[in-house]
Amino acid sequence: MPQPAAVRPGGGSGLALLADPAIRGIGWGVLCLIAPFTIHIIFPLLPVFGLIYGVRAMRASRVWVGFAGLAVNAVATLLTAFLWIAAR
């Protein structure tokens, strides 16, 4: 009889990752990078929230993931600013 698979310490749920501020920050950044080209909507405040989540992740000793969140949201902030200025 096969042994059951081991469960991760987070409960084994992929939803547990959503509680991590770094993952949320990266998600906001990716959303702000994709949305202007797919649904033609600019989210001017979401990259700022992503930057805040990236800083929170770096303070919670998730330095590399927090740095990735900061980088993605920095690019999203520049893209949002460019599109915001170009639209006026």
Tab-separated table of N, CA and C in Angstrom:
chain	number	residue	atom	x	y	z
A	1	MET	N	0.845	-1.170	0.000
A	1	MET	CA	0.000	0.000	0.000
A	1	MET	C	0.892	1.235	0.000
A	2	PRO	N	0.656	2.213	-0.906
A	2	PRO	CA	1.522	3.393	-0.965
A	2	PRO	C	1.318	4.305	0.239
A	3	GLN	N	2.403	4.945	0.639
A	3	GLN	CA	2.354	5.872	1.765
A	3	GLN	C	1.750	7.205	1.306
A	4	PRO	N	1.018	7.872	2.165
A	4	PRO	CA	0.465	9.178	1.793
A	4	PRO	C	1.579	10.210	1.643
A	5	ALA	N	1.340	11.178	0.781
A	5	ALA	CA	2.336	12.222	0.545
A	5	ALA	C	2.479	13.095	1.783
A	6	ALA	N	3.683	13.565	1.997
A	6	ALA	CA	3.941	14.431	3.148
A	6	ALA	C	3.300	15.805	2.914
A	7	VAL	N	2.765	16.354	3.960
A	7	VAL	CA	2.115	17.665	3.886
A	7	VAL	C	3.121	18.725	4.310
A	8	ARG	N	3.147	19.799	3.563
A	8	ARG	CA	4.050	20.894	3.907
A	8	ARG	C	3.636	21.528	5.223
A	9	PRO	N	4.570	22.214	5.911
A	9	PRO	CA	4.231	22.838	7.189
A	9	PRO	C	3.174	23.931	7.095
A	10	GLY	N	2.952	24.514	5.938
A	10	GLY	CA	1.962	25.568	5.790
A	10	GLY	C	0.542	25.050	5.645
A	11	GLY	N	0.313	23.810	5.871
A	11	GLY	CA	-1.006	23.232	5.724
A	11	GLY	C	-1.198	22.604	4.357
A	12	GLY	N	-0.198	22.739	3.487
A	12	GLY	CA	-0.280	22.127	2.186
A	12	GLY	C	-1.121	22.894	1.191
A	13	SER	N	-1.597	24.051	1.575
A	13	SER	CA	-2.491	24.810	0.712
A	13	SER	C	-1.721	25.874	-0.056
A	14	GLY	N	-2.042	26.027	-1.316
A	14	GLY	CA	-1.448	27.093	-2.104
A	14	GLY	C	-1.975	28.461	-1.683
A	15	LEU	N	-3.119	28.477	-1.000
A	15	LEU	CA	-3.673	29.746	-0.529
A	15	LEU	C	-2.851	30.341	0.604
A	16	ALA	N	-2.048	29.533	1.266
A	16	ALA	CA	-1.201	30.050	2.331
A	16	ALA	C	-0.142	30.997	1.779
A	17	LEU	N	0.214	30.820	0.512
A	17	LEU	CA	1.186	31.724	-0.091
A	17	LEU	C	0.640	33.133	-0.246
A	18	LEU	N	-0.666	33.280	-0.360
A	18	LEU	CA	-1.258	34.602	-0.527
A	18	LEU	C	-1.125	35.458	0.722
A	19	ALA	N	-0.866	34.863	1.857
A	19	ALA	CA	-0.686	35.622	3.086
A	19	ALA	C	0.700	36.244	3.158
A	20	ASP	N	1.617	35.817	2.306
A	20	ASP	CA	2.966	36.345	2.300
A	20	ASP	C	2.975	37.706	1.604
A	21	PRO	N	3.468	38.765	2.274
A	21	PRO	CA	3.454	40.087	1.644
A	21	PRO	C	4.312	40.166	0.384
A	22	ALA	N	5.356	39.376	0.308
A	22	ALA	CA	6.211	39.420	-0.887
A	22	ALA	C	5.477	38.882	-2.108
A	23	ILE	N	4.724	37.810	-1.937
A	23	ILE	CA	3.972	37.246	-3.054
A	23	ILE	C	2.880	38.212	-3.491
A	24	ARG	N	2.222	38.860	-2.529
A	24	ARG	CA	1.220	39.854	-2.894
A	24	ARG	C	1.846	41.035	-3.614
A	25	GLY	N	3.021	41.466	-3.176
A	25	GLY	CA	3.705	42.570	-3.841
A	25	GLY	C	4.083	42.234	-5.271
A	26	ILE	N	4.596	41.040	-5.490
A	26	ILE	CA	4.933	40.606	-6.843
A	26	ILE	C	3.664	40.496	-7.686
A	27	GLY	N	2.592	40.019	-7.088
A	27	GLY	CA	1.315	39.918	-7.806
A	27	GLY	C	0.799	41.276	-8.251
A	28	TRP	N	0.862	42.279	-7.359
A	28	TRP	CA	0.431	43.627	-7.749
A	28	TRP	C	1.300	44.162	-8.876
A	29	GLY	N	2.597	43.916	-8.804
A	29	GLY	CA	3.491	44.395	-9.858
A	29	GLY	C	3.209	43.744	-11.197
A	30	VAL	N	3.005	42.438	-11.199
A	30	VAL	CA	2.709	41.727	-12.447
A	30	VAL	C	1.368	42.192	-13.013
A	31	LEU	N	0.387	42.399	-12.141
A	31	LEU	CA	-0.905	42.907	-12.591
A	31	LEU	C	-0.753	44.277	-13.249
A	32	CYS	N	0.047	45.139	-12.661
A	32	CYS	CA	0.236	46.485	-13.208
A	32	CYS	C	1.072	46.477	-14.480
A	33	LEU	N	1.864	45.449	-14.691
A	33	LEU	CA	2.623	45.343	-15.940
A	33	LEU	C	1.784	44.760	-17.074
A	34	ILE	N	0.864	43.877	-16.751
A	34	ILE	CA	0.080	43.189	-17.780
A	34	ILE	C	-1.199	43.951	-18.141
A	35	ALA	N	-1.851	44.562	-17.165
A	35	ALA	CA	-3.165	45.174	-17.388
A	35	ALA	C	-3.191	46.248	-18.475
A	36	PRO	N	-2.211	47.147	-18.562
A	36	PRO	CA	-2.313	48.175	-19.612
A	36	PRO	C	-2.296	47.604	-21.030
A	37	PHE	N	-1.671	46.465	-21.204
A	37	PHE	CA	-1.560	45.894	-22.545
A	37	PHE	C	-2.674	44.914	-22.879
A	38	THR	N	-3.353	44.386	-21.865
A	38	THR	CA	-4.404	43.401	-22.127
A	38	THR	C	-5.801	43.991	-22.027
A	39	ILE	N	-6.079	44.735	-20.963
A	39	ILE	CA	-7.427	45.290	-20.795
A	39	ILE	C	-7.437	46.815	-20.842
A	40	HIS	N	-6.307	47.427	-21.125
A	40	HIS	CA	-6.175	48.875	-21.328
A	40	HIS	C	-6.643	49.685	-20.123
A	41	ILE	N	-6.239	49.251	-18.947
A	41	ILE	CA	-6.534	49.969	-17.710
A	41	ILE	C	-5.215	50.219	-16.992
A	42	ILE	N	-5.075	51.431	-16.450
A	42	ILE	CA	-3.877	51.777	-15.679
A	42	ILE	C	-4.274	51.833	-14.204
A	43	PHE	N	-3.516	51.160	-13.371
A	43	PHE	CA	-3.730	51.197	-11.927
A	43	PHE	C	-2.631	52.065	-11.308
A	44	PRO	N	-2.892	53.332	-11.008
A	44	PRO	CA	-1.809	54.209	-10.555
A	44	PRO	C	-1.335	53.939	-9.132
A	45	LEU	N	-2.156	53.384	-8.262
A	45	LEU	CA	-1.745	53.186	-6.867
A	45	LEU	C	-1.237	51.791	-6.558
A	46	LEU	N	-1.562	50.813	-7.368
A	46	LEU	CA	-1.164	49.440	-7.059
A	46	LEU	C	0.350	49.234	-7.032
A	47	PRO	N	1.149	49.858	-7.920
A	47	PRO	CA	2.593	49.672	-7.785
A	47	PRO	C	3.140	50.221	-6.474
A	48	VAL	N	2.508	51.266	-5.952
A	48	VAL	CA	2.934	51.816	-4.658
A	48	VAL	C	2.653	50.810	-3.551
A	49	PHE	N	1.476	50.183	-3.607
A	49	PHE	CA	1.177	49.137	-2.629
A	49	PHE	C	2.154	47.973	-2.763
A	50	GLY	N	2.507	47.628	-3.988
A	50	GLY	CA	3.485	46.563	-4.212
A	50	GLY	C	4.848	46.905	-3.647
A	51	LEU	N	5.254	48.163	-3.776
A	51	LEU	CA	6.531	48.593	-3.181
A	51	LEU	C	6.490	48.477	-1.656
A	52	ILE	N	5.359	48.847	-1.080
A	52	ILE	CA	5.215	48.734	0.379
A	52	ILE	C	5.282	47.273	0.810
A	53	TYR	N	4.609	46.381	0.061
A	53	TYR	CA	4.662	44.953	0.387
A	53	TYR	C	6.080	44.407	0.217
A	54	GLY	N	6.814	44.891	-0.769
A	54	GLY	CA	8.194	44.463	-0.951
A	54	GLY	C	9.074	44.857	0.221
A	55	VAL	N	8.887	46.071	0.722
A	55	VAL	CA	9.650	46.523	1.898
A	55	VAL	C	9.265	45.710	3.115
A	56	ARG	N	7.966	45.415	3.272
A	56	ARG	CA	7.528	44.583	4.402
A	56	ARG	C	8.149	43.193	4.333
A	57	ALA	N	8.273	42.657	3.128
A	57	ALA	CA	8.868	41.328	2.983
A	57	ALA	C	10.349	41.360	3.327
A	58	MET	N	11.037	42.432	2.942
A	58	MET	CA	12.455	42.527	3.271
A	58	MET	C	12.655	42.662	4.780
A	59	ARG	N	11.727	43.331	5.454
A	59	ARG	CA	11.823	43.457	6.912
A	59	ARG	C	11.498	42.148	7.609
A	60	ALA	N	10.762	41.255	6.939
A	60	ALA	CA	10.393	39.966	7.522
A	60	ALA	C	11.375	38.872	7.121
A	61	SER	N	12.593	39.262	6.807
A	61	SER	CA	13.712	38.367	6.474
A	61	SER	C	13.475	37.518	5.227
A	62	ARG	N	12.690	38.015	4.306
A	62	ARG	CA	12.550	37.395	2.984
A	62	ARG	C	13.181	38.346	1.975
A	63	VAL	N	14.490	38.490	2.081
A	63	VAL	CA	15.199	39.542	1.367
A	63	VAL	C	15.117	39.358	-0.144
A	64	TRP	N	15.384	38.166	-0.633
A	64	TRP	CA	15.426	37.965	-2.085
A	64	TRP	C	14.051	38.092	-2.725
A	65	VAL	N	13.040	37.571	-2.079
A	65	VAL	CA	11.694	37.690	-2.627
A	65	VAL	C	11.214	39.130	-2.514
A	66	GLY	N	11.570	39.801	-1.424
A	66	GLY	CA	11.241	41.210	-1.275
A	66	GLY	C	11.940	42.070	-2.315
A	67	PHE	N	13.192	41.732	-2.610
A	67	PHE	CA	13.921	42.461	-3.647
A	67	PHE	C	13.276	42.246	-5.014
A	68	ALA	N	12.828	41.047	-5.288
A	68	ALA	CA	12.128	40.777	-6.547
A	68	ALA	C	10.837	41.585	-6.619
A	69	GLY	N	10.118	41.668	-5.517
A	69	GLY	CA	8.905	42.482	-5.480
A	69	GLY	C	9.198	43.950	-5.705
A	70	LEU	N	10.285	44.443	-5.103
A	70	LEU	CA	10.664	45.837	-5.316
A	70	LEU	C	11.032	46.088	-6.775
A	71	ALA	N	11.754	45.169	-7.381
A	71	ALA	CA	12.178	45.347	-8.770
A	71	ALA	C	10.983	45.329	-9.718
A	72	VAL	N	10.084	44.375	-9.544
A	72	VAL	CA	8.906	44.286	-10.414
A	72	VAL	C	8.043	45.535	-10.261
A	73	ASN	N	7.867	45.988	-9.025
A	73	ASN	CA	7.020	47.151	-8.799
A	73	ASN	C	7.697	48.451	-9.196
A	74	ALA	N	9.014	48.505	-9.177
A	74	ALA	CA	9.705	49.691	-9.680
A	74	ALA	C	9.476	49.832	-11.185
A	75	VAL	N	9.578	48.720	-11.906
A	75	VAL	CA	9.303	48.755	-13.343
A	75	VAL	C	7.833	49.088	-13.593
A	76	ALA	N	6.940	48.525	-12.786
A	76	ALA	CA	5.507	48.810	-12.944
A	76	ALA	C	5.209	50.271	-12.631
A	77	THR	N	5.897	50.854	-11.653
A	77	THR	CA	5.706	52.266	-11.331
A	77	THR	C	6.158	53.147	-12.482
A	78	LEU	N	7.316	52.826	-13.060
A	78	LEU	CA	7.802	53.610	-14.203
A	78	LEU	C	6.858	53.482	-15.402
A	79	LEU	N	6.383	52.277	-15.673
A	79	LEU	CA	5.446	52.073	-16.781
A	79	LEU	C	4.143	52.823	-16.538
A	80	THR	N	3.627	52.755	-15.321
A	80	THR	CA	2.389	53.445	-14.983
A	80	THR	C	2.567	54.951	-15.122
A	81	ALA	N	3.685	55.482	-14.633
A	81	ALA	CA	3.937	56.921	-14.750
A	81	ALA	C	4.049	57.331	-16.210
A	82	PHE	N	4.753	56.536	-17.010
A	82	PHE	CA	4.889	56.849	-18.419
A	82	PHE	C	3.540	56.854	-19.121
A	83	LEU	N	2.724	55.827	-18.876
A	83	LEU	CA	1.418	55.746	-19.520
A	83	LEU	C	0.474	56.831	-19.011
A	84	TRP	N	0.594	57.187	-17.740
A	84	TRP	CA	-0.245	58.226	-17.167
A	84	TRP	C	0.080	59.574	-17.815
A	85	ILE	N	1.369	59.865	-17.994
A	85	ILE	CA	1.787	61.122	-18.613
A	85	ILE	C	1.463	61.119	-20.103
A	86	ALA	N	1.662	59.998	-20.771
A	86	ALA	CA	1.404	59.916	-22.209
A	86	ALA	C	-0.084	60.036	-22.533
A	87	ALA	N	-0.942	59.651	-21.610
A	87	ALA	CA	-2.378	59.707	-21.846
A	87	ALA	C	-2.929	61.119	-21.721
A	88	ARG	N	-2.179	62.003	-21.133
A	88	ARG	CA	-2.685	63.375	-20.921
A	88	ARG	C	-2.350	64.260	-22.043
